[in-house]
Amino acid sequence: MNSFGNSDIRLLHVDDDAAFAELVGLSLERRCERFRVVSVGSAREALDRLDEEPAVDCVLSDYDMPEMDGLALLERVRETHPRLPFVLYTAKGGEEIAAEAIGNGVDDYIQKGSSAAHFLTLGTRIEREVARARAEREKQVRLEALEAAREGICIVDADGRFRYANETYLDLYGYERSELVGEPWQRLHTDAAVETIETDVLPHVAEHGQWGGTCVGLRADGTTFRESKSVSTLSGGELVIVVTEHEATDD
């Protein structure tokens, strides 16, 4: 097999039926070159594999296995990999098993099959869960980067209200996140600064996509300060604003 790449889907398939596991692996890899399937014969082996090689994108697990069934494996996996997609793949049908699986937090539940159409569906649903998890992981990484930034960063929605502000931004203006999110951006500026922003800054951003300069910020305690500010447009009409304290003022 080729080494894993960024776009590969690294699937850990757990099934005590070795012949069926081989069929699944070959069928998925033939369907799409992105699949890299590793098969193990028990839940215990799956846990060992995750310890040795945590870079797995999805677990596809049989339900009825000796020693530890698929739902018991799910519970163990969630302890160390809470966001790892887990698909229960079983020959046993019925609403009772499906309800139990969903109640235990499985990401998807699929009954086994052997037709080409079945493996097409299986591959598509695994891809969907992996794409969802990767998007959530990327979003979390970006959020952590924003929170770690030394600059104050906020996002204002198309209606002019705060949708997000990092800790540095909140500290700069003296607010808790719950006090600011949902509020209009005008709350953090003097009347004169609001007029300047509405007259000069926002039209410039609308035309050029960004603006940079200085302005007067208004803290929660009523004091003001000179701020260095950059404003850029995001998709959907949102604005990302980056602020640092430029110079204290008694205005």
mmCIF file of C-alpha atoms in Angstrom:
data_model
loop_
_atom_site.group_PDB
_atom_site.id
_atom_site.type_symbol
_atom_site.label_atom_id
_atom_site.label_comp_id
_atom_site.label_asym_id
_atom_site.label_seq_id
_atom_site.Cartn_x
_atom_site.Cartn_y
_atom_site.Cartn_z
ATOM 1 C CA MET A 1 0.000 0.000 0.000
ATOM 2 C CA ASN A 2 0.999 3.615 -0.504
ATOM 3 C CA SER A 3 1.925 5.686 2.533
ATOM 4 C CA PHE A 4 -0.806 7.809 4.064
ATOM 5 C CA GLY A 5 -1.247 11.283 2.559
ATOM 6 C CA ASN A 6 -3.270 14.243 3.742
ATOM 7 C CA SER A 7 -6.240 13.291 1.557
ATOM 8 C CA ASP A 8 -6.155 9.576 2.366
ATOM 9 C CA ILE A 9 -8.928 8.015 4.424
ATOM 10 C CA ARG A 10 -7.248 5.767 6.963
ATOM 11 C CA LEU A 11 -9.878 3.216 7.955
ATOM 12 C CA LEU A 12 -9.519 0.752 10.814
ATOM 13 C CA HIS A 13 -11.883 -2.155 10.113
ATOM 14 C CA VAL A 14 -12.705 -4.463 13.022
ATOM 15 C CA ASP A 15 -14.262 -7.841 12.204
ATOM 16 C CA ASP A 16 -13.581 -11.373 13.409
ATOM 17 C CA ASP A 17 -14.541 -12.746 9.968
ATOM 18 C CA ALA A 18 -11.208 -12.478 8.130
ATOM 19 C CA ALA A 19 -12.642 -13.353 4.724
ATOM 20 C CA PHE A 20 -15.323 -10.678 4.921
ATOM 21 C CA ALA A 21 -12.821 -8.131 6.253
ATOM 22 C CA GLU A 22 -10.608 -8.784 3.227
ATOM 23 C CA LEU A 23 -13.594 -8.328 0.907
ATOM 24 C CA VAL A 24 -14.467 -4.998 2.520
ATOM 25 C CA GLY A 25 -10.907 -3.712 2.338
ATOM 26 C CA LEU A 26 -10.424 -4.661 -1.298
ATOM 27 C CA SER A 27 -13.856 -3.324 -2.309
ATOM 28 C CA LEU A 28 -13.327 0.074 -0.661
ATOM 29 C CA GLU A 29 -9.794 0.491 -1.969
ATOM 30 C CA ARG A 30 -10.901 -0.436 -5.493
ATOM 31 C CA ARG A 31 -13.795 2.006 -5.273
ATOM 32 C CA CYS A 32 -11.598 4.904 -4.243
ATOM 33 C CA GLU A 33 -7.813 5.281 -4.185
ATOM 34 C CA ARG A 34 -8.113 7.470 -1.091
ATOM 35 C CA PHE A 35 -9.039 4.502 1.140
ATOM 36 C CA ARG A 36 -6.275 2.857 3.138
ATOM 37 C CA VAL A 37 -7.862 -0.019 5.037
ATOM 38 C CA VAL A 38 -6.245 -1.853 7.937
ATOM 39 C CA SER A 39 -8.206 -4.864 9.223
ATOM 40 C CA VAL A 40 -7.975 -6.425 12.676
ATOM 41 C CA GLY A 41 -9.829 -9.420 14.054
ATOM 42 C CA SER A 42 -10.917 -8.220 17.489
ATOM 43 C CA ALA A 43 -11.794 -5.172 19.531
ATOM 44 C CA ARG A 44 -8.671 -5.712 21.632
ATOM 45 C CA GLU A 45 -6.485 -5.575 18.529
ATOM 46 C CA ALA A 46 -8.282 -2.409 17.441
ATOM 47 C CA LEU A 47 -7.506 -0.681 20.748
ATOM 48 C CA ASP A 48 -3.866 -1.758 20.506
ATOM 49 C CA ARG A 49 -3.711 -0.448 16.946
ATOM 50 C CA LEU A 50 -5.109 2.934 17.991
ATOM 51 C CA ASP A 51 -2.500 3.141 20.748
ATOM 52 C CA GLU A 52 0.303 2.344 18.319
ATOM 53 C CA GLU A 53 -0.947 4.407 15.387
ATOM 54 C CA PRO A 54 -3.457 7.068 16.478
ATOM 55 C CA ALA A 55 -3.603 8.665 12.991
ATOM 56 C CA VAL A 56 -6.804 6.862 12.015
ATOM 57 C CA ASP A 57 -9.669 8.711 10.320
ATOM 58 C CA CYS A 58 -12.507 6.293 11.046
ATOM 59 C CA VAL A 59 -13.299 3.029 12.813
ATOM 60 C CA LEU A 60 -15.621 0.596 11.018
ATOM 61 C CA SER A 61 -16.616 -2.076 13.512
ATOM 62 C CA ASP A 62 -18.659 -5.243 13.505
ATOM 63 C CA TYR A 63 -21.238 -5.526 16.291
ATOM 64 C CA ASP A 64 -21.246 -9.199 17.280
ATOM 65 C CA MET A 65 -17.684 -10.155 18.250
ATOM 66 C CA PRO A 66 -16.272 -12.381 21.020
ATOM 67 C CA GLU A 67 -14.952 -10.833 24.262
ATOM 68 C CA MET A 68 -15.988 -7.278 23.368
ATOM 69 C CA ASP A 69 -18.809 -6.278 21.020
ATOM 70 C CA GLY A 70 -18.905 -3.199 18.815
ATOM 71 C CA LEU A 71 -20.707 -0.971 21.308
ATOM 72 C CA ALA A 72 -18.292 -1.895 24.091
ATOM 73 C CA LEU A 73 -15.450 -1.035 21.701
ATOM 74 C CA LEU A 74 -17.127 2.291 20.938
ATOM 75 C CA GLU A 75 -17.194 3.131 24.628
ATOM 76 C CA ARG A 76 -13.476 2.386 24.972
ATOM 77 C CA VAL A 77 -12.566 4.339 21.838
ATOM 78 C CA ARG A 78 -14.494 7.381 23.035
ATOM 79 C CA GLU A 79 -12.373 7.477 26.206
ATOM 80 C CA THR A 80 -9.194 8.260 24.256
ATOM 81 C CA HIS A 81 -10.481 9.432 20.843
ATOM 82 C CA PRO A 82 -13.726 11.298 21.556
ATOM 83 C CA ARG A 83 -14.026 12.854 18.088
ATOM 84 C CA LEU A 84 -12.945 9.859 15.980
ATOM 85 C CA PRO A 85 -15.755 8.785 13.594
ATOM 86 C CA PHE A 86 -17.101 5.373 14.539
ATOM 87 C CA VAL A 87 -19.368 3.422 12.171
ATOM 88 C CA LEU A 88 -21.118 0.289 13.412
ATOM 89 C CA TYR A 89 -21.208 -2.318 10.627
ATOM 90 C CA THR A 90 -23.291 -5.364 11.432
ATOM 91 C CA ALA A 91 -25.134 -8.292 9.904
ATOM 92 C CA LYS A 92 -27.745 -7.983 12.629
ATOM 93 C CA GLY A 93 -30.548 -5.573 11.806
ATOM 94 C CA GLY A 94 -33.461 -4.349 13.774
ATOM 95 C CA GLU A 95 -34.566 -1.123 15.357
ATOM 96 C CA GLU A 96 -33.418 -2.262 18.795
ATOM 97 C CA ILE A 97 -29.732 -2.486 17.817
ATOM 98 C CA ALA A 98 -29.928 0.707 15.765
ATOM 99 C CA ALA A 99 -31.499 2.599 18.671
ATOM 100 C CA GLU A 100 -28.884 1.263 21.088
ATOM 101 C CA ALA A 101 -26.089 2.225 18.706
ATOM 102 C CA ILE A 102 -27.385 5.757 18.229
ATOM 103 C CA GLY A 103 -28.008 6.121 21.950
ATOM 104 C CA ASN A 104 -24.375 5.206 22.616
ATOM 105 C CA GLY A 105 -23.112 7.910 20.259
ATOM 106 C CA VAL A 106 -22.197 5.930 17.152
ATOM 107 C CA ASP A 107 -21.714 8.219 14.137
ATOM 108 C CA ASP A 108 -23.412 5.887 11.671
ATOM 109 C CA TYR A 109 -25.035 2.468 11.600
ATOM 110 C CA ILE A 110 -24.885 0.308 8.465
ATOM 111 C CA GLN A 111 -26.035 -3.243 7.818
ATOM 112 C CA LYS A 112 -23.583 -5.492 6.028
ATOM 113 C CA GLY A 113 -23.889 -6.343 2.359
ATOM 114 C CA SER A 114 -21.715 -7.656 -0.462
ATOM 115 C CA SER A 115 -22.940 -6.012 -3.661
ATOM 116 C CA ALA A 116 -21.106 -3.313 -5.600
ATOM 117 C CA ALA A 117 -23.949 -0.900 -4.782
ATOM 118 C CA HIS A 118 -23.561 -1.673 -1.088
ATOM 119 C CA PHE A 119 -19.849 -0.891 -1.053
ATOM 120 C CA LEU A 120 -20.520 2.319 -2.974
ATOM 121 C CA THR A 121 -22.946 3.370 -0.250
ATOM 122 C CA LEU A 122 -20.591 2.246 2.519
ATOM 123 C CA GLY A 123 -17.699 4.214 1.068
ATOM 124 C CA THR A 124 -19.813 7.327 0.599
ATOM 125 C CA ARG A 125 -21.049 7.278 4.184
ATOM 126 C CA ILE A 126 -17.561 6.744 5.581
ATOM 127 C CA GLU A 127 -16.295 9.637 3.453
ATOM 128 C CA ARG A 128 -19.104 11.812 4.788
ATOM 129 C CA GLU A 129 -18.212 11.103 8.425
ATOM 130 C CA VAL A 130 -14.501 11.647 7.809
ATOM 131 C CA ALA A 131 -15.173 14.947 6.009
ATOM 132 C CA ARG A 132 -17.353 16.116 8.906
ATOM 133 C CA ALA A 133 -14.725 15.205 11.492
ATOM 134 C CA ARG A 134 -11.921 16.845 9.526
ATOM 135 C CA ALA A 135 -13.948 20.042 9.157
ATOM 136 C CA GLU A 136 -14.608 20.108 12.902
ATOM 137 C CA ARG A 137 -10.928 19.454 13.634
ATOM 138 C CA GLU A 138 -9.823 22.237 11.280
ATOM 139 C CA LYS A 139 -12.306 24.606 12.876
ATOM 140 C CA GLN A 140 -10.963 23.711 16.335
ATOM 141 C CA VAL A 141 -7.360 24.267 15.256
ATOM 142 C CA ARG A 142 -8.240 27.679 13.844
ATOM 143 C CA LEU A 143 -10.113 28.587 17.003
ATOM 144 C CA GLU A 144 -7.153 27.578 19.164
ATOM 145 C CA ALA A 145 -4.862 29.683 16.964
ATOM 146 C CA LEU A 146 -7.158 32.680 17.361
ATOM 147 C CA GLU A 147 -7.272 32.238 21.124
ATOM 148 C CA ALA A 148 -3.479 32.018 21.289
ATOM 149 C CA ALA A 149 -2.972 35.219 19.278
ATOM 150 C CA ARG A 150 -1.464 38.219 21.077
ATOM 151 C CA GLU A 151 -3.683 40.554 19.077
ATOM 152 C CA GLY A 152 -7.333 41.131 19.864
ATOM 153 C CA ILE A 153 -9.414 39.399 17.186
ATOM 154 C CA CYS A 154 -13.163 39.462 16.674
ATOM 155 C CA ILE A 155 -15.678 38.520 14.000
ATOM 156 C CA VAL A 156 -18.674 40.769 13.327
ATOM 157 C CA ASP A 157 -21.591 39.265 11.405
ATOM 158 C CA ALA A 158 -23.410 40.802 8.449
ATOM 159 C CA ASP A 159 -25.849 42.497 10.839
ATOM 160 C CA GLY A 160 -23.016 44.281 12.631
ATOM 161 C CA ARG A 161 -23.082 42.175 15.792
ATOM 162 C CA PHE A 162 -20.213 40.353 17.470
ATOM 163 C CA ARG A 163 -20.155 36.655 16.638
ATOM 164 C CA TYR A 164 -16.761 35.833 18.143
ATOM 165 C CA ALA A 165 -14.037 37.529 20.181
ATOM 166 C CA ASN A 166 -10.823 35.988 21.486
ATOM 167 C CA GLU A 167 -9.602 36.431 25.054
ATOM 168 C CA THR A 168 -7.123 39.158 24.116
ATOM 169 C CA TYR A 169 -9.892 41.195 22.492
ATOM 170 C CA LEU A 170 -12.179 40.740 25.494
ATOM 171 C CA ASP A 171 -9.423 41.726 27.932
ATOM 172 C CA LEU A 172 -8.572 44.792 25.862
ATOM 173 C CA TYR A 173 -12.108 46.139 26.149
ATOM 174 C CA GLY A 174 -12.897 44.712 29.594
ATOM 175 C CA TYR A 175 -15.784 42.403 28.705
ATOM 176 C CA GLU A 176 -16.755 38.804 29.300
ATOM 177 C CA ARG A 177 -17.604 36.861 26.169
ATOM 178 C CA SER A 178 -21.236 36.477 27.240
ATOM 179 C CA GLU A 179 -21.514 40.254 27.596
ATOM 180 C CA LEU A 180 -20.234 41.010 24.102
ATOM 181 C CA VAL A 181 -21.331 38.254 21.706
ATOM 182 C CA GLY A 182 -24.562 39.339 20.042
ATOM 183 C CA GLU A 183 -24.007 43.017 20.784
ATOM 184 C CA PRO A 184 -23.527 45.656 18.031
ATOM 185 C CA TRP A 185 -19.948 46.739 17.258
ATOM 186 C CA GLN A 186 -20.868 50.362 18.035
ATOM 187 C CA ARG A 187 -20.842 49.480 21.736
ATOM 188 C CA LEU A 188 -17.026 49.584 21.740
ATOM 189 C CA HIS A 189 -16.614 53.065 20.253
ATOM 190 C CA THR A 190 -17.371 56.672 21.107
ATOM 191 C CA ASP A 191 -20.053 58.463 19.099
ATOM 192 C CA ALA A 192 -17.387 60.308 17.125
ATOM 193 C CA ALA A 193 -15.553 57.068 16.324
ATOM 194 C CA VAL A 194 -18.790 55.391 15.255
ATOM 195 C CA GLU A 195 -19.471 58.224 12.821
ATOM 196 C CA THR A 196 -15.957 57.951 11.370
ATOM 197 C CA ILE A 197 -16.228 54.180 10.986
ATOM 198 C CA GLU A 198 -19.632 54.382 9.325
ATOM 199 C CA THR A 199 -18.642 57.263 7.042
ATOM 200 C CA ASP A 200 -15.082 56.337 6.088
ATOM 201 C CA VAL A 201 -13.976 52.896 7.241
ATOM 202 C CA LEU A 202 -16.884 50.643 6.262
ATOM 203 C CA PRO A 203 -17.284 52.127 2.754
ATOM 204 C CA HIS A 204 -13.536 51.621 2.214
ATOM 205 C CA VAL A 205 -13.789 48.006 3.345
ATOM 206 C CA ALA A 206 -16.794 47.433 1.085
ATOM 207 C CA GLU A 207 -14.829 48.727 -1.899
ATOM 208 C CA HIS A 208 -11.356 47.344 -1.223
ATOM 209 C CA GLY A 209 -11.973 44.381 1.081
ATOM 210 C CA GLN A 210 -9.833 45.737 3.923
ATOM 211 C CA TRP A 211 -8.825 48.794 5.912
ATOM 212 C CA GLY A 212 -6.080 49.600 8.407
ATOM 213 C CA GLY A 213 -5.514 52.578 10.687
ATOM 214 C CA THR A 214 -6.137 53.972 14.145
ATOM 215 C CA CYS A 215 -9.359 54.665 15.974
ATOM 216 C CA VAL A 216 -10.690 55.311 19.482
ATOM 217 C CA GLY A 217 -11.937 52.325 21.465
ATOM 218 C CA LEU A 218 -14.366 52.464 24.383
ATOM 219 C CA ARG A 219 -13.846 50.075 27.284
ATOM 220 C CA ALA A 220 -16.558 48.623 29.476
ATOM 221 C CA ASP A 221 -15.562 50.966 32.320
ATOM 222 C CA GLY A 222 -16.057 54.028 30.107
ATOM 223 C CA THR A 223 -12.383 54.820 29.522
ATOM 224 C CA THR A 224 -11.067 55.257 25.997
ATOM 225 C CA PHE A 225 -7.822 54.281 24.308
ATOM 226 C CA ARG A 226 -6.150 54.695 20.938
ATOM 227 C CA GLU A 227 -6.321 51.437 18.999
ATOM 228 C CA SER A 228 -4.529 50.171 15.930
ATOM 229 C CA LYS A 229 -7.165 48.359 13.912
ATOM 230 C CA SER A 230 -7.401 46.340 10.716
ATOM 231 C CA VAL A 231 -10.696 45.301 9.176
ATOM 232 C CA SER A 232 -11.104 42.648 6.471
ATOM 233 C CA THR A 233 -14.108 41.061 4.815
ATOM 234 C CA LEU A 234 -15.038 37.401 5.122
ATOM 235 C CA SER A 235 -17.464 35.373 3.075
ATOM 236 C CA GLY A 236 -21.110 36.010 3.831
ATOM 237 C CA GLY A 237 -20.571 39.671 4.650
ATOM 238 C CA GLU A 238 -18.774 39.064 7.934
ATOM 239 C CA LEU A 239 -15.831 41.179 9.080
ATOM 240 C CA VAL A 240 -12.699 40.050 10.905
ATOM 241 C CA ILE A 241 -11.207 42.821 13.035
ATOM 242 C CA VAL A 242 -7.721 42.764 14.564
ATOM 243 C CA VAL A 243 -6.936 45.310 17.288
ATOM 244 C CA THR A 244 -3.937 46.256 19.434
ATOM 245 C CA GLU A 245 -3.582 49.133 21.873
ATOM 246 C CA HIS A 246 -1.748 51.911 20.076
ATOM 247 C CA GLU A 247 -1.454 54.656 22.609
ATOM 248 C CA ALA A 248 -3.299 55.540 25.805
ATOM 249 C CA THR A 249 -5.443 58.665 25.706
ATOM 250 C CA ASP A 250 -7.657 60.679 28.023
ATOM 251 C CA ASP A 251 -10.144 61.554 25.243
#
